[in-house]
Coordinates of C-alpha atoms in Angstrom, one line a residue:
M1 CA -23.1 -38.3 30.1
L2 CA -24.0 -34.9 31.5
Q3 CA -25.6 -34.7 34.9
Y4 CA -27.8 -32.3 36.7
T5 CA -26.1 -29.7 38.8
R6 CA -27.3 -27.9 41.9
G7 CA -26.8 -24.5 40.3
G8 CA -27.3 -22.8 37.0
P9 CA -25.6 -20.2 35.0
A10 CA -26.1 -16.5 35.7
R11 CA -28.6 -14.7 33.4
G12 CA -27.2 -14.4 29.9
E13 CA -24.7 -17.3 30.4
A14 CA -25.3 -20.6 28.6
Y15 CA -24.2 -24.2 29.0
L16 CA -25.7 -27.5 28.2
A17 CA -27.2 -29.2 31.2
G18 CA -29.6 -32.0 31.6
G19 CA -30.1 -35.3 33.2
Y20 CA -31.1 -37.5 30.2
A21 CA -29.1 -39.1 27.4
G22 CA -30.5 -42.0 25.5
G23 CA -33.4 -42.2 27.9
T24 CA -31.4 -43.0 31.0
R25 CA -30.6 -40.9 34.1
E26 CA -27.6 -40.9 36.4
S27 CA -28.6 -38.7 39.3
Q28 CA -29.5 -40.6 42.5
R29 CA -31.3 -37.9 44.5
D30 CA -32.9 -35.0 42.5
L31 CA -33.2 -31.5 44.0
I32 CA -36.8 -30.3 43.3
S33 CA -37.1 -26.5 43.4
L34 CA -40.6 -25.0 44.1
V35 CA -40.6 -21.3 43.1
V36 CA -43.4 -19.3 44.8
P37 CA -44.1 -15.6 44.4
F38 CA -45.7 -13.9 47.5
H39 CA -47.4 -10.5 47.5
N40 CA -49.4 -9.6 50.6
E41 CA -50.1 -13.3 51.4
A42 CA -49.5 -13.1 55.2
A43 CA -53.0 -14.6 55.9
I44 CA -52.2 -17.9 54.0
T45 CA -48.4 -18.3 54.5
G46 CA -48.8 -20.9 57.3
A47 CA -51.4 -22.9 55.4
F48 CA -49.2 -22.9 52.4
F49 CA -46.2 -24.5 54.1
D50 CA -48.5 -26.9 56.0
A51 CA -49.8 -28.2 52.7
V52 CA -46.7 -28.1 50.6
V53 CA -43.9 -29.4 52.8
P54 CA -45.4 -32.9 53.5
V55 CA -46.0 -33.4 49.8
L56 CA -42.4 -32.5 48.9
Q57 CA -41.0 -34.6 51.7
G58 CA -42.9 -37.6 50.3
I59 CA -41.4 -37.6 46.8
P60 CA -39.0 -40.6 46.7
D61 CA -35.3 -40.3 45.8
S62 CA -35.4 -36.5 45.9
D63 CA -34.6 -33.5 48.1
Y64 CA -36.4 -30.2 47.8
E65 CA -36.1 -26.5 48.3
I66 CA -38.8 -23.8 48.4
V67 CA -37.7 -20.6 46.8
C68 CA -40.1 -17.9 48.2
V69 CA -40.0 -14.5 46.4
N70 CA -41.4 -11.6 48.4
D71 CA -42.6 -9.3 45.7
G72 CA -42.8 -6.0 47.7
S73 CA -45.4 -7.1 50.2
T74 CA -46.7 -4.4 52.5
D75 CA -48.1 -6.7 55.2
A76 CA -46.4 -9.3 57.4
T77 CA -45.6 -11.7 54.5
L78 CA -41.8 -11.2 54.7
E79 CA -41.7 -11.7 58.5
R80 CA -43.6 -14.9 58.2
L81 CA -41.5 -16.2 55.3
I82 CA -38.3 -15.4 57.4
A83 CA -39.9 -17.4 60.3
A84 CA -40.5 -20.3 57.9
C85 CA -36.9 -20.0 56.7
D86 CA -35.6 -20.2 60.2
A87 CA -37.7 -23.3 60.9
N88 CA -36.8 -25.2 57.7
P89 CA -33.4 -25.1 56.1
R90 CA -34.9 -26.0 52.8
V91 CA -36.8 -22.7 52.6
R92 CA -35.1 -19.8 50.9
V93 CA -36.5 -16.2 50.8
I94 CA -35.7 -13.7 48.1
D95 CA -36.8 -10.2 49.1
L96 CA -37.2 -7.9 46.1
S97 CA -36.6 -4.2 46.6
R98 CA -40.2 -3.3 45.6
N99 CA -43.3 -4.8 43.9
F100 CA -42.1 -5.7 40.3
G101 CA -45.1 -7.9 39.4
K102 CA -45.6 -11.6 39.3
E103 CA -43.7 -12.1 36.0
A104 CA -40.6 -10.5 37.4
A105 CA -41.0 -12.4 40.7
L106 CA -41.2 -15.7 38.8
T107 CA -38.2 -14.7 36.8
A108 CA -36.2 -14.0 40.0
G109 CA -37.2 -17.3 41.6
I110 CA -36.4 -19.3 38.5
D111 CA -33.0 -17.5 38.1
L112 CA -32.0 -18.4 41.6
A113 CA -33.4 -21.9 41.9
D114 CA -30.8 -24.7 42.1
G115 CA -33.0 -27.7 41.4
A116 CA -32.7 -30.3 38.7
A117 CA -36.4 -29.7 38.2
V118 CA -38.0 -26.3 38.9
I119 CA -41.8 -25.9 39.5
P120 CA -43.4 -22.4 39.5
F121 CA -46.3 -22.5 42.0
D122 CA -48.9 -20.1 43.4
A123 CA -49.1 -19.4 47.2
D124 CA -52.9 -19.4 47.2
L125 CA -53.0 -23.3 46.8
Q126 CA -55.5 -23.1 44.0
D127 CA -53.1 -25.5 42.3
P128 CA -53.1 -28.6 44.6
P129 CA -49.6 -29.6 45.7
E130 CA -50.6 -33.3 45.5
V131 CA -50.1 -33.0 41.7
I132 CA -46.4 -32.4 42.1
P133 CA -45.4 -36.1 42.7
Q134 CA -47.2 -37.0 39.5
M135 CA -45.2 -34.3 37.6
V136 CA -41.9 -35.5 39.0
A137 CA -42.8 -39.1 37.9
R138 CA -43.5 -37.9 34.4
W139 CA -40.3 -35.9 34.4
R140 CA -38.4 -39.1 35.4
E141 CA -39.9 -40.8 32.4
G142 CA -37.8 -38.5 30.2
Y143 CA -40.0 -35.4 29.7
D144 CA -38.4 -31.9 30.0
V145 CA -41.7 -30.1 30.6
V146 CA -44.7 -31.4 32.5
L147 CA -47.7 -29.1 32.1
A148 CA -50.5 -29.1 34.7
K149 CA -53.7 -28.4 32.7
R150 CA -56.8 -27.3 34.5
A151 CA -59.6 -29.9 33.7
E152 CA -62.2 -27.4 35.0
R153 CA -62.3 -23.9 36.4
Q154 CA -65.5 -23.9 38.4
T155 CA -63.9 -21.8 41.1
D156 CA -63.5 -19.0 38.6
T157 CA -66.4 -16.7 37.7
Y158 CA -68.2 -17.2 34.4
A159 CA -66.8 -14.0 33.1
K160 CA -63.2 -15.0 34.0
R161 CA -63.6 -18.4 32.3
G162 CA -65.1 -16.8 29.2
T163 CA -62.5 -14.1 28.8
A164 CA -59.6 -16.6 29.5
A165 CA -60.9 -18.9 26.8
L166 CA -61.2 -15.9 24.4
F167 CA -57.7 -14.8 25.2
Y168 CA -56.2 -18.2 24.4
R169 CA -58.1 -18.4 21.1
V170 CA -57.1 -15.0 20.0
H171 CA -53.5 -15.3 21.2
N172 CA -53.0 -18.6 19.4
A173 CA -54.6 -17.3 16.3
I174 CA -52.3 -14.3 15.9
S175 CA -49.1 -15.4 17.7
D176 CA -46.2 -17.3 16.3
T177 CA -46.0 -19.2 19.6
E178 CA -49.0 -21.3 20.7
I179 CA -49.8 -21.3 24.4
P180 CA -51.6 -24.4 25.8
E181 CA -55.1 -23.6 26.8
N182 CA -56.0 -23.7 30.5
A183 CA -52.3 -24.3 31.5
G184 CA -51.0 -21.6 33.8
D185 CA -47.5 -21.1 35.3
F186 CA -47.9 -24.4 37.3
R187 CA -45.5 -26.8 35.5
L188 CA -42.3 -28.7 36.0
M189 CA -39.3 -27.8 34.0
S190 CA -36.0 -29.6 33.7
R191 CA -32.7 -27.9 34.4
Q192 CA -32.0 -27.6 30.6
V193 CA -35.3 -25.8 30.1
V194 CA -34.6 -23.4 33.0
D195 CA -31.1 -22.7 31.6
S196 CA -32.7 -21.9 28.2
L197 CA -35.1 -19.5 29.8
K198 CA -32.3 -17.7 31.6
Q199 CA -30.7 -17.0 28.2
L200 CA -33.7 -15.0 27.0
P201 CA -32.8 -11.3 27.4
E202 CA -36.1 -9.4 27.3
N203 CA -37.2 -7.3 30.2
R204 CA -41.0 -7.2 29.6
R205 CA -41.6 -10.9 30.3
F206 CA -44.8 -12.8 29.5
M207 CA -43.8 -16.0 31.2
K208 CA -46.5 -18.3 29.7
G209 CA -45.3 -17.3 26.3
L210 CA -41.6 -17.8 27.2
F211 CA -42.3 -21.2 28.7
A212 CA -43.9 -22.2 25.4
W213 CA -41.3 -20.6 23.2
V214 CA -38.3 -22.6 24.5
G215 CA -40.1 -25.8 23.5
F216 CA -38.5 -29.2 24.6
R217 CA -40.3 -32.5 25.0
T218 CA -43.6 -31.8 26.8
T219 CA -46.4 -33.8 28.3
Q220 CA -49.3 -32.8 30.4
I221 CA -51.5 -34.0 33.3
E222 CA -54.9 -32.7 34.3
Y223 CA -56.1 -31.5 37.7
V224 CA -59.1 -29.8 39.2
R225 CA -58.4 -26.2 40.3
Q226 CA -59.3 -25.4 43.9
A227 CA -60.6 -22.3 45.6
R228 CA -58.2 -20.0 47.3
V229 CA -57.4 -21.0 50.9
G230 CA -57.6 -17.3 51.9
G231 CA -57.0 -13.8 51.0
E232 CA -57.9 -12.2 47.7
S233 CA -56.6 -12.3 44.1
K234 CA -54.2 -9.5 43.3
F235 CA -55.4 -9.4 39.7
S236 CA -58.2 -7.0 39.1
G237 CA -60.1 -6.8 35.8
W238 CA -57.9 -3.9 34.6
K239 CA -54.7 -5.8 35.4
L240 CA -55.9 -8.9 33.6
W241 CA -56.8 -6.7 30.6
N242 CA -53.3 -5.2 30.5
F243 CA -51.8 -8.7 31.0
A244 CA -53.7 -9.9 28.0
I245 CA -52.5 -7.0 25.9
E246 CA -48.9 -7.9 27.0
G247 CA -49.4 -11.5 25.9
L248 CA -51.0 -10.6 22.5
T249 CA -48.1 -8.2 21.6
S250 CA -45.2 -10.3 23.0
F251 CA -45.1 -13.1 20.5
G252 CA -46.4 -11.9 17.1
T253 CA -46.7 -8.9 14.8
L254 CA -50.1 -9.7 13.2
P255 CA -51.8 -6.8 15.1
L256 CA -49.4 -4.5 13.2
R257 CA -49.7 -6.3 9.8
V258 CA -53.5 -6.3 10.0
W259 CA -53.6 -2.5 9.6
T260 CA -51.8 -2.9 6.2
Y261 CA -54.7 -5.1 5.1
L262 CA -57.3 -2.9 6.7
G263 CA -55.8 0.2 5.1
G264 CA -55.7 -1.5 1.7
A265 CA -59.3 -2.6 2.0
T266 CA -60.4 0.9 2.9
A267 CA -58.5 2.5 0.1
G268 CA -60.0 -0.1 -2.3
F269 CA -63.5 0.7 -1.1
A270 CA -62.8 4.4 -1.5
I271 CA -61.7 3.9 -5.1
L272 CA -64.8 1.9 -5.9
Y273 CA -67.0 4.5 -4.3
A274 CA -65.3 7.3 -6.2
A275 CA -65.9 5.4 -9.5
Y276 CA -69.6 5.0 -8.5
L277 CA -69.9 8.8 -7.8
I278 CA -68.3 9.6 -11.1
L279 CA -70.7 7.3 -13.0
R280 CA -73.7 8.6 -11.1
T281 CA -72.8 12.2 -11.7
A282 CA -72.3 11.5 -15.4
V283 CA -75.7 9.9 -15.7
R284 CA -77.9 11.8 -13.2
G285 CA -76.0 15.1 -12.8
V286 CA -74.6 16.8 -9.7
D287 CA -76.5 16.6 -6.4
V288 CA -75.7 17.9 -3.0
P289 CA -73.9 15.3 -0.8
G290 CA -75.3 14.5 2.5
Y291 CA -73.9 16.0 5.7
A292 CA -74.6 12.8 7.7
S293 CA -72.8 10.5 5.4
I294 CA -69.7 12.8 5.3
I295 CA -69.5 13.0 9.1
T296 CA -70.0 9.2 9.5
A297 CA -67.2 8.5 7.0
V298 CA -64.8 11.0 8.7
L299 CA -65.5 9.7 12.2
F300 CA -65.2 6.1 11.0
L301 CA -61.8 6.7 9.3
G302 CA -60.6 8.8 12.2
G303 CA -61.4 6.1 14.6
V304 CA -59.7 3.4 12.5
Q305 CA -56.6 5.6 12.3
L306 CA -56.5 6.2 16.0
V307 CA -56.8 2.5 16.8
G308 CA -54.0 1.7 14.4
I309 CA -51.8 4.4 16.0
G310 CA -52.7 2.8 19.4
V311 CA -51.5 -0.6 18.2
I312 CA -48.3 0.9 16.8
G313 CA -47.8 2.8 20.1
E314 CA -48.1 -0.5 22.1
Y315 CA -45.2 -2.0 20.1
V316 CA -43.2 1.2 20.2
G317 CA -43.7 1.3 23.9
R318 CA -42.3 -2.2 24.2
I319 CA -39.3 -1.3 22.1
Y320 CA -38.8 1.8 24.3
M321 CA -38.9 -0.2 27.6
E322 CA -36.6 -2.9 26.2
A323 CA -34.1 -0.3 24.9
K324 CA -33.6 0.9 28.5
R325 CA -32.1 -2.5 29.4
R326 CA -33.2 -2.1 33.0
P327 CA -33.0 -5.3 35.1
V328 CA -36.2 -7.3 35.4
Y329 CA -36.0 -7.2 39.2
I330 CA -33.7 -6.1 42.0
V331 CA -33.0 -8.3 45.0
R332 CA -32.8 -6.4 48.3
R333 CA -31.8 -9.4 50.4
T334 CA -31.9 -13.1 50.5
Y335 CA -32.5 -15.3 53.6
R336 CA -31.4 -18.8 54.5
Q337 CA -31.5 -20.6 57.8
G338 CA -28.8 -19.2 60.0
Q339 CA -28.0 -16.3 57.6
S340 CA -31.0 -14.0 58.3

């Protein structure tokens, strides 16, 4: 029987790992890795560790590590993370060379986490850490992925709730990979799932989609999302819009195919309209065409063509960025107790 290991393969390497075979487990104490991106969160760093550490310590038959990824913070976040690392040997700090974005920071933490189970987690504590023991319990029942689904989102604005619901509906309608609605990055993944994620080579990473794409046996638990303990969200409306575009173009080509259908429908309408003009001219004679109708048709078709070019450009841009094969992130330095 294969057992969990306290380390995974480097990105691009693959081997079969896991802790289950025939519904039984052999490991006695499981290492639980909490992966937490930080970007300018100095105001809530202390509250984060005060809330999370007691919960992780209370999980039976397990050990834990907290993998903190400093994603190019410009405030005192790194200093406070290093202080937490010096005070607790189970805290590790990964300092990225600049701000690469949350998806890259999550990738870095997942790549470097050693746990038999890995849990992405937000530093703002909107996802309550008290849910983690429930996730571990479901994992020990034999599930590879335990989703934490938001039962309600009253802490979010009405506009954010509405646009999020619209995004999930549109994404799941046009994508080859369905994303569970109201389930963010907060989830537990077994070592086998993590090793599968580390095999995926793309540089532009939409993590929710990648989590769903790898599959595995999945269950979910519900929780109530809390308000931030402090600070401000780093996602503006513009960033959320670009994030949605990233998700919509990452796991399906329907936005490209739809222009074939739209072009065919437009051409068919043009043929029918041409036939109508011929018949009308034959019956009623030649009349002077209207200037307004011509301008309207030209502007409409021009707009349709530009939108189509824009969609194609979005995919070409993704191909361009992937072809560069730049690394997803660069680690400037890592910190452990006694090594910083």
